[in-house]
mmCIF file of C-alpha atoms in Angstrom:
data_model
loop_
_atom_site.group_PDB
_atom_site.id
_atom_site.type_symbol
_atom_site.label_atom_id
_atom_site.label_comp_id
_atom_site.label_asym_id
_atom_site.label_seq_id
_atom_site.Cartn_x
_atom_site.Cartn_y
_atom_site.Cartn_z
ATOM 1 C CA MET O 6 14.042 41.395 6.242
ATOM 2 C CA LYS O 7 16.013 41.114 9.419
ATOM 3 C CA ILE O 8 19.543 40.882 9.515
ATOM 4 C CA GLU O 9 19.669 37.578 10.908
ATOM 5 C CA ASP O 10 17.158 36.261 8.159
ATOM 6 C CA ALA O 11 19.731 37.991 5.705
ATOM 7 C CA LYS O 12 22.595 35.972 7.249
ATOM 8 C CA MET O 13 20.709 32.770 6.872
ATOM 9 C CA THR O 14 19.936 33.451 3.472
ATOM 10 C CA ARG O 15 23.394 33.880 2.475
ATOM 11 C CA ARG O 16 24.735 31.077 4.445
ATOM 12 C CA SER O 17 22.311 28.967 2.666
ATOM 13 C CA PHE O 18 23.047 29.975 -0.796
ATOM 14 C CA ILE O 19 26.935 29.767 0.075
ATOM 15 C CA LYS O 20 26.023 26.087 1.548
ATOM 16 C CA GLN O 21 24.197 25.185 -1.814
ATOM 17 C CA ILE O 22 27.098 26.564 -3.926
ATOM 18 C CA TYR O 23 29.646 24.521 -2.064
ATOM 19 C CA LYS O 24 27.674 21.396 -2.302
ATOM 20 C CA LEU O 25 27.008 22.068 -6.152
ATOM 21 C CA SER O 26 30.946 22.558 -6.552
ATOM 22 C CA LEU O 27 31.511 19.249 -4.778
ATOM 23 C CA GLY O 28 29.055 17.419 -6.945
ATOM 24 C CA THR O 29 30.388 18.628 -9.851
ATOM 25 C CA ILE O 30 33.812 17.739 -9.128
ATOM 26 C CA PHE O 31 32.405 14.144 -8.146
ATOM 27 C CA LEU O 32 30.240 13.712 -11.186
ATOM 28 C CA SER O 33 33.353 14.824 -13.418
ATOM 29 C CA SER O 34 35.477 12.422 -12.177
ATOM 30 C CA MET O 35 35.186 8.526 -11.413
ATOM 31 C CA GLY O 36 31.536 8.733 -10.038
ATOM 32 C CA PHE O 37 30.163 9.639 -13.405
ATOM 33 C CA GLY O 38 29.599 6.425 -15.095
ATOM 34 C CA TYR O 39 28.150 4.967 -11.788
ATOM 35 C CA ALA O 40 25.802 8.057 -11.273
ATOM 36 C CA ARG O 41 24.567 8.122 -14.909
ATOM 37 C CA TYR O 42 24.552 4.466 -15.825
ATOM 38 C CA ILE O 43 24.161 2.136 -12.646
ATOM 39 C CA GLU O 44 22.368 3.732 -9.674
ATOM 40 C CA PRO O 45 19.463 4.962 -11.799
ATOM 41 C CA ARG O 46 18.676 1.081 -12.416
ATOM 42 C CA GLN O 47 19.125 -0.155 -8.853
ATOM 43 C CA LEU O 48 15.854 -0.133 -7.784
ATOM 44 C CA LYS O 49 15.392 -0.501 -4.008
ATOM 45 C CA ILE O 50 12.543 -2.109 -2.071
ATOM 46 C CA THR O 51 11.877 -0.536 1.204
ATOM 47 C CA ARG O 52 9.477 -2.067 3.370
ATOM 48 C CA HIS O 53 7.667 -0.588 6.556
ATOM 49 C CA PRO O 54 4.629 -1.162 8.889
ATOM 50 C CA LEU O 55 2.252 1.461 9.522
ATOM 51 C CA GLN O 56 0.695 1.114 12.771
ATOM 52 C CA SER O 57 -2.188 2.778 14.814
ATOM 53 C CA VAL O 58 -5.138 2.261 16.986
ATOM 54 C CA LYS O 59 -7.245 3.763 14.342
ATOM 55 C CA ILE O 60 -6.616 0.928 11.799
ATOM 56 C CA PRO O 61 -9.518 -1.442 11.936
ATOM 57 C CA ILE O 62 -8.506 -5.077 13.055
ATOM 58 C CA SER O 63 -10.003 -6.466 9.602
ATOM 59 C CA PHE O 64 -7.391 -4.022 7.629
ATOM 60 C CA ASP O 65 -4.391 -5.681 9.651
ATOM 61 C CA GLY O 66 -2.018 -7.265 7.291
ATOM 62 C CA THR O 67 -3.238 -4.746 4.258
ATOM 63 C CA ARG O 68 -0.463 -4.196 1.748
ATOM 64 C CA ILE O 69 -0.071 -0.906 0.081
ATOM 65 C CA VAL O 70 2.363 -0.220 -2.717
ATOM 66 C CA LEU O 71 3.492 3.173 -3.342
ATOM 67 C CA PHE O 72 5.625 4.447 -6.228
ATOM 68 C CA SER O 73 6.294 7.905 -7.644
ATOM 69 C CA ASP O 74 7.729 10.138 -10.036
ATOM 70 C CA THR O 75 8.551 7.882 -13.288
ATOM 71 C CA HIS O 76 9.041 10.815 -15.498
ATOM 72 C CA ILE O 77 8.697 8.372 -18.478
ATOM 73 C CA GLY O 78 10.157 9.645 -21.392
ATOM 74 C CA PHE O 79 13.380 11.317 -19.823
ATOM 75 C CA ASN O 80 16.033 8.437 -19.362
ATOM 76 C CA TYR O 81 13.210 6.059 -18.404
ATOM 77 C CA THR O 82 11.269 4.221 -21.045
ATOM 78 C CA ALA O 83 7.857 2.321 -21.443
ATOM 79 C CA ASP O 84 9.717 -0.909 -21.624
ATOM 80 C CA GLN O 85 11.468 -0.265 -18.194
ATOM 81 C CA PHE O 86 8.223 0.835 -16.885
ATOM 82 C CA SER O 87 6.586 -2.580 -17.894
ATOM 83 C CA LYS O 88 9.335 -4.414 -15.855
ATOM 84 C CA LEU O 89 7.986 -2.153 -12.981
ATOM 85 C CA VAL O 90 4.540 -3.069 -13.368
ATOM 86 C CA ASN O 91 5.391 -6.774 -13.345
ATOM 87 C CA LEU O 92 7.390 -6.336 -10.218
ATOM 88 C CA ILE O 93 4.498 -4.406 -8.467
ATOM 89 C CA ASN O 94 1.931 -7.224 -9.271
ATOM 90 C CA GLU O 95 4.369 -9.702 -7.958
ATOM 91 C CA LYS O 96 4.256 -8.069 -4.705
ATOM 92 C CA ALA O 97 0.328 -8.762 -4.912
ATOM 93 C CA PRO O 98 -0.625 -5.507 -3.209
ATOM 94 C CA ASP O 99 -4.319 -4.836 -1.938
ATOM 95 C CA ILE O 100 -3.876 -1.054 -2.655
ATOM 96 C CA ILE O 101 -1.785 0.754 -5.124
ATOM 97 C CA PHE O 102 -0.553 4.468 -4.683
ATOM 98 C CA PHE O 103 1.222 7.010 -7.237
ATOM 99 C CA THR O 104 2.158 10.297 -6.097
ATOM 100 C CA GLY O 105 2.776 12.363 -9.464
ATOM 101 C CA ASP O 106 4.711 12.857 -12.274
ATOM 102 C CA LEU O 107 4.076 10.155 -14.460
ATOM 103 C CA LEU O 108 5.442 11.700 -17.700
ATOM 104 C CA ASP O 109 8.298 14.007 -17.771
ATOM 105 C CA ALA O 110 6.496 15.985 -20.751
ATOM 106 C CA PRO O 111 3.076 14.817 -21.373
ATOM 107 C CA ASN O 112 2.316 16.703 -24.599
ATOM 108 C CA LYS O 113 5.513 15.503 -25.985
ATOM 109 C CA TYR O 114 5.331 11.685 -25.235
ATOM 110 C CA LYS O 115 4.378 9.427 -28.173
ATOM 111 C CA GLU O 116 3.556 6.267 -26.317
ATOM 112 C CA ILE O 117 0.346 7.178 -24.412
ATOM 113 C CA GLY O 118 -1.516 4.246 -25.015
ATOM 114 C CA LYS O 119 1.124 1.802 -23.969
ATOM 115 C CA VAL O 120 1.856 3.483 -20.681
ATOM 116 C CA THR O 121 -2.098 3.538 -19.968
ATOM 117 C CA GLN O 122 -2.192 -0.063 -20.865
ATOM 118 C CA LEU O 123 0.596 -0.764 -18.430
ATOM 119 C CA LEU O 124 -1.126 1.171 -15.655
ATOM 120 C CA LYS O 125 -4.217 -0.905 -16.061
ATOM 121 C CA ASP O 126 -2.080 -3.927 -16.018
ATOM 122 C CA LEU O 127 -1.768 -3.169 -12.430
ATOM 123 C CA ARG O 128 -3.834 -5.254 -10.036
ATOM 124 C CA ALA O 129 -5.077 -4.083 -6.671
ATOM 125 C CA PRO O 130 -8.267 -5.411 -5.148
ATOM 126 C CA LEU O 131 -8.965 -2.602 -2.935
ATOM 127 C CA GLY O 132 -8.206 0.118 -5.265
ATOM 128 C CA LYS O 133 -5.473 2.371 -7.359
ATOM 129 C CA PHE O 134 -5.276 5.826 -6.641
ATOM 130 C CA SER O 135 -3.013 8.469 -7.846
ATOM 131 C CA ILE O 136 -2.775 12.658 -7.625
ATOM 132 C CA TYR O 137 -1.293 15.379 -10.078
ATOM 133 C CA GLY O 138 2.407 16.187 -10.052
ATOM 134 C CA ASN O 139 3.776 19.065 -11.099
ATOM 135 C CA HIS O 140 5.084 17.626 -14.368
ATOM 136 C CA ASP O 141 1.584 15.975 -14.763
ATOM 137 C CA HIS O 142 -0.121 19.665 -15.124
ATOM 138 C CA GLY O 143 2.915 20.759 -17.054
ATOM 139 C CA GLY O 144 3.187 20.532 -20.627
ATOM 140 C CA TYR O 145 -0.500 20.881 -20.972
ATOM 141 C CA GLY O 146 -0.758 17.425 -19.292
ATOM 142 C CA SER O 147 -3.524 17.730 -17.056
ATOM 143 C CA GLU O 148 -6.082 16.512 -19.373
ATOM 144 C CA ILE O 149 -3.612 13.668 -20.673
ATOM 145 C CA ILE O 150 -3.187 12.489 -17.365
ATOM 146 C CA LYS O 151 -6.719 12.677 -16.237
ATOM 147 C CA MET O 152 -7.650 10.605 -19.561
ATOM 148 C CA ILE O 153 -4.441 8.141 -18.929
ATOM 149 C CA MET O 154 -5.964 7.412 -15.108
ATOM 150 C CA LYS O 155 -9.477 7.018 -16.202
ATOM 151 C CA GLU O 156 -8.676 4.367 -18.659
ATOM 152 C CA ALA O 157 -6.077 2.786 -16.446
ATOM 153 C CA ASP O 158 -8.794 2.059 -13.694
ATOM 154 C CA PHE O 159 -6.731 4.599 -11.244
ATOM 155 C CA GLU O 160 -9.035 7.133 -9.189
ATOM 156 C CA LEU O 161 -7.424 10.468 -9.758
ATOM 157 C CA LEU O 162 -8.228 12.549 -6.497
ATOM 158 C CA VAL O 163 -8.007 16.317 -6.565
ATOM 159 C CA ASN O 164 -8.583 17.918 -3.452
ATOM 160 C CA GLU O 165 -10.849 15.295 -2.414
ATOM 161 C CA ASN O 166 -11.147 12.091 0.128
ATOM 162 C CA LYS O 167 -13.233 8.590 -0.019
ATOM 163 C CA LYS O 168 -13.942 5.734 2.442
ATOM 164 C CA LEU O 169 -11.782 2.824 1.321
ATOM 165 C CA TYR O 170 -13.659 -0.380 2.453
ATOM 166 C CA ASN O 171 -12.697 -3.679 2.711
ATOM 167 C CA LYS O 172 -14.783 -7.047 2.502
ATOM 168 C CA MET O 173 -15.618 -6.542 5.929
ATOM 169 C CA ASN O 174 -17.248 -3.391 5.510
ATOM 170 C CA ASP O 175 -14.656 -1.528 7.477
ATOM 171 C CA TYR O 176 -13.061 1.586 6.093
ATOM 172 C CA ILE O 177 -10.105 3.877 6.224
ATOM 173 C CA TYR O 178 -9.825 7.290 4.512
ATOM 174 C CA ILE O 179 -7.873 8.260 1.411
ATOM 175 C CA SER O 180 -7.314 11.798 0.106
ATOM 176 C CA GLY O 181 -5.770 13.344 -2.364
ATOM 177 C CA LEU O 182 -4.316 17.030 -2.939
ATOM 178 C CA ASP O 183 -3.821 18.855 -6.193
ATOM 179 C CA ASP O 184 -0.273 19.686 -6.947
ATOM 180 C CA GLY O 185 1.333 22.423 -5.134
ATOM 181 C CA MET O 186 3.024 23.879 -7.722
ATOM 182 C CA LEU O 187 0.865 24.201 -10.842
ATOM 183 C CA GLY O 188 -2.197 23.159 -9.640
ATOM 184 C CA LYS O 189 -4.698 24.678 -7.127
ATOM 185 C CA PRO O 190 -4.320 22.938 -3.683
ATOM 186 C CA ASP O 191 -6.835 22.955 -1.215
ATOM 187 C CA PRO O 192 -5.995 20.633 2.185
ATOM 188 C CA VAL O 193 -8.974 21.982 3.875
ATOM 189 C CA LYS O 194 -11.525 20.614 0.955
ATOM 190 C CA ALA O 195 -9.378 17.529 0.681
ATOM 191 C CA LEU O 196 -9.639 16.634 3.973
ATOM 192 C CA GLN O 197 -13.196 17.966 4.828
ATOM 193 C CA LYS O 198 -15.708 15.657 6.672
ATOM 194 C CA ILE O 199 -12.996 12.981 7.551
ATOM 195 C CA GLU O 200 -13.828 11.582 10.956
ATOM 196 C CA SER O 201 -10.939 11.889 13.592
ATOM 197 C CA ASN O 202 -11.328 8.792 14.810
ATOM 198 C CA VAL O 203 -10.730 6.694 11.458
ATOM 199 C CA TYR O 204 -7.398 6.232 9.835
ATOM 200 C CA SER O 205 -6.487 8.772 6.801
ATOM 201 C CA ILE O 206 -3.926 8.624 4.220
ATOM 202 C CA PHE O 207 -3.236 11.638 2.362
ATOM 203 C CA LEU O 208 -1.456 11.903 -0.773
ATOM 204 C CA ALA O 209 0.382 15.337 -1.721
ATOM 205 C CA HIS O 210 2.975 15.519 -4.601
ATOM 206 C CA GLN O 211 5.293 17.860 -2.595
ATOM 207 C CA PRO O 212 6.229 16.706 0.987
ATOM 208 C CA ASP O 213 6.695 20.456 2.255
ATOM 209 C CA LEU O 214 3.009 20.526 1.697
ATOM 210 C CA VAL O 215 2.446 18.781 5.136
ATOM 211 C CA LYS O 216 3.264 22.094 6.840
ATOM 212 C CA SER O 217 -0.165 23.140 5.155
ATOM 213 C CA ILE O 218 -2.044 20.481 7.212
ATOM 214 C CA GLY O 219 -2.023 21.833 10.563
ATOM 215 C CA ASN O 220 -4.551 20.234 12.697
ATOM 216 C CA LEU O 221 -6.583 18.594 9.707
ATOM 217 C CA PRO O 222 -7.293 14.971 10.218
ATOM 218 C CA ALA O 223 -4.686 13.407 8.284
ATOM 219 C CA ASP O 224 -2.512 10.590 10.195
ATOM 220 C CA LEU O 225 -0.255 9.680 7.270
ATOM 221 C CA GLN O 226 0.835 11.843 4.313
ATOM 222 C CA LEU O 227 2.498 10.048 1.431
ATOM 223 C CA SER O 228 4.475 12.004 -1.197
ATOM 224 C CA GLY O 229 7.416 12.015 -3.870
ATOM 225 C CA HIS O 230 8.863 14.788 -5.738
ATOM 226 C CA SER O 231 12.141 15.156 -4.256
ATOM 227 C CA HIS O 232 13.972 12.080 -5.931
ATOM 228 C CA GLY O 233 15.777 12.073 -2.689
ATOM 229 C CA GLY O 234 17.680 14.995 -4.375
ATOM 230 C CA GLN O 235 18.923 12.530 -6.955
ATOM 231 C CA VAL O 236 22.511 13.179 -5.990
ATOM 232 C CA GLN O 237 23.692 12.869 -2.372
ATOM 233 C CA LEU O 238 26.996 13.414 -1.115
ATOM 234 C CA PRO O 239 28.406 11.825 1.932
ATOM 235 C CA PHE O 240 28.292 13.908 5.200
ATOM 236 C CA PHE O 241 26.388 16.834 3.209
ATOM 237 C CA GLY O 242 23.066 15.127 1.949
ATOM 238 C CA PRO O 243 21.526 16.294 -1.434
ATOM 239 C CA ILE O 244 23.408 18.925 -3.426
ATOM 240 C CA PHE O 245 19.698 20.015 -4.632
ATOM 241 C CA THR O 246 16.248 19.430 -3.815
ATOM 242 C CA PRO O 247 13.250 20.946 -5.773
ATOM 243 C CA TYR O 248 10.863 23.667 -4.355
ATOM 244 C CA GLY O 249 8.459 21.705 -2.426
ATOM 245 C CA ALA O 250 11.033 19.223 -0.937
ATOM 246 C CA THR O 251 13.411 21.309 0.646
ATOM 247 C CA THR O 252 12.872 20.378 4.332
ATOM 248 C CA TYR O 253 11.638 16.762 3.703
ATOM 249 C CA TYR O 254 13.240 14.916 1.243
ATOM 250 C CA GLU O 255 13.445 11.450 2.081
ATOM 251 C CA GLY O 256 12.151 8.807 4.339
ATOM 252 C CA PHE O 257 9.924 9.245 7.616
ATOM 253 C CA TYR O 258 9.315 12.318 9.548
ATOM 254 C CA GLN O 259 6.834 13.170 12.303
ATOM 255 C CA VAL O 260 5.363 16.836 11.727
ATOM 256 C CA GLY O 261 2.806 17.509 14.593
ATOM 257 C CA SER O 262 0.029 14.661 14.485
ATOM 258 C CA THR O 263 1.151 13.537 11.128
ATOM 259 C CA GLN O 264 3.563 10.912 9.720
ATOM 260 C CA LEU O 265 5.139 12.057 6.448
ATOM 261 C CA TYR O 266 6.910 9.337 4.288
ATOM 262 C CA VAL O 267 8.869 10.777 1.050
ATOM 263 C CA ASN O 268 9.374 8.166 -1.281
ATOM 264 C CA ARG O 269 12.393 8.984 -3.916
ATOM 265 C CA GLY O 270 10.889 8.145 -7.021
ATOM 266 C CA ILE O 271 11.536 5.654 -9.850
ATOM 267 C CA GLY O 272 12.859 7.968 -12.814
ATOM 268 C CA THR O 273 15.193 10.936 -12.779
ATOM 269 C CA THR O 274 14.444 14.636 -14.182
ATOM 270 C CA ARG O 275 16.333 17.574 -15.304
ATOM 271 C CA VAL O 276 19.782 15.355 -15.167
ATOM 272 C CA PRO O 277 19.997 11.654 -15.703
ATOM 273 C CA PHE O 278 22.119 11.097 -12.447
ATOM 274 C CA ARG O 279 21.417 9.085 -9.089
ATOM 275 C CA PHE O 280 24.364 8.970 -6.423
ATOM 276 C CA PHE O 281 23.126 7.613 -3.033
ATOM 277 C CA SER O 282 19.580 8.161 -3.932
ATOM 278 C CA PRO O 283 18.488 5.113 -5.760
ATOM 279 C CA PRO O 284 14.966 4.457 -6.975
ATOM 280 C CA GLU O 285 12.647 3.325 -4.725
ATOM 281 C CA LEU O 286 9.501 0.990 -4.557
ATOM 282 C CA THR O 287 7.886 1.187 -1.119
ATOM 283 C CA ILE O 288 5.830 -1.375 0.293
ATOM 284 C CA PHE O 289 3.590 -0.653 3.341
ATOM 285 C CA THR O 290 1.774 -3.040 5.619
ATOM 286 C CA LEU O 291 -0.933 -1.846 7.627
ATOM 287 C CA ARG O 292 -0.885 -3.105 11.563
ATOM 288 C CA SER O 293 -3.973 -2.612 13.614
ATOM 289 C CA LEU O 294 -3.118 -1.584 17.416
ATOM 290 C CA LYS O 295 -6.794 -1.997 18.535
ATOM 291 C CA GLY O 296 -6.927 -3.427 21.766
ATOM 292 C CA ARG O 297 -3.016 -3.395 22.221
ATOM 293 C CA SER O 298 -2.948 0.284 23.467
ATOM 294 C CA GLU O 299 -3.933 -0.035 27.045
#
């Protein structure tokens, strides 16, 4: 290791310790009740247009709902999830994406049937798509999640892509990557044979996997995993982000030719706190720029 790299590593470590210390002091004082009981229930709906000359005119106005990281079973119940399902249906999405970590510990969760039915109740005429997160593979959950998604009419995408057609027989691409921690992600396979002139949406649980795309045809990557850090401090940002979300942890980024959006997720994991990082439901609207680029 170079001396400069060693210095950067020590500096990063000291910075993390400092932020963790500040976070601990804050949560142990007046912020504890708010971070534990209030903000985790303050769902924020964010809305964003997605614009591209590659989006067919017939897809203009198509509505996408993205949710992620419910972690049902850890400080988030099936009854709470039921309310989320009703809210999503009220928004009348054309497409629904779920970017991983459905259950916090799949092999220990006892209400599989209830969660499956709730997912099945979600309505999206153009399709419902999901990918694996690390918690989906963890706890011997791979087959459990696969069964749930199949019965709930979700297409579970694992290193694959498909053409998504609308009623006008126009299409865009939807692709999904296996989890980057406990799965076997293969971006080349996931994005193979995608036409470069067709709009392509890529689902990957860990946002930092955007670095593996390179020049592969992904116009937009949608991710979760970070929870927005769960606890952020003013002027410092997140006190901790998990492996796979250390560079990109919230909102929009431009990485090469790929636009990345990181959703903060619905539930919590490891610790039941959120501060300056409320749970998020994201609504995107596709906007075609065909004929407007000249």
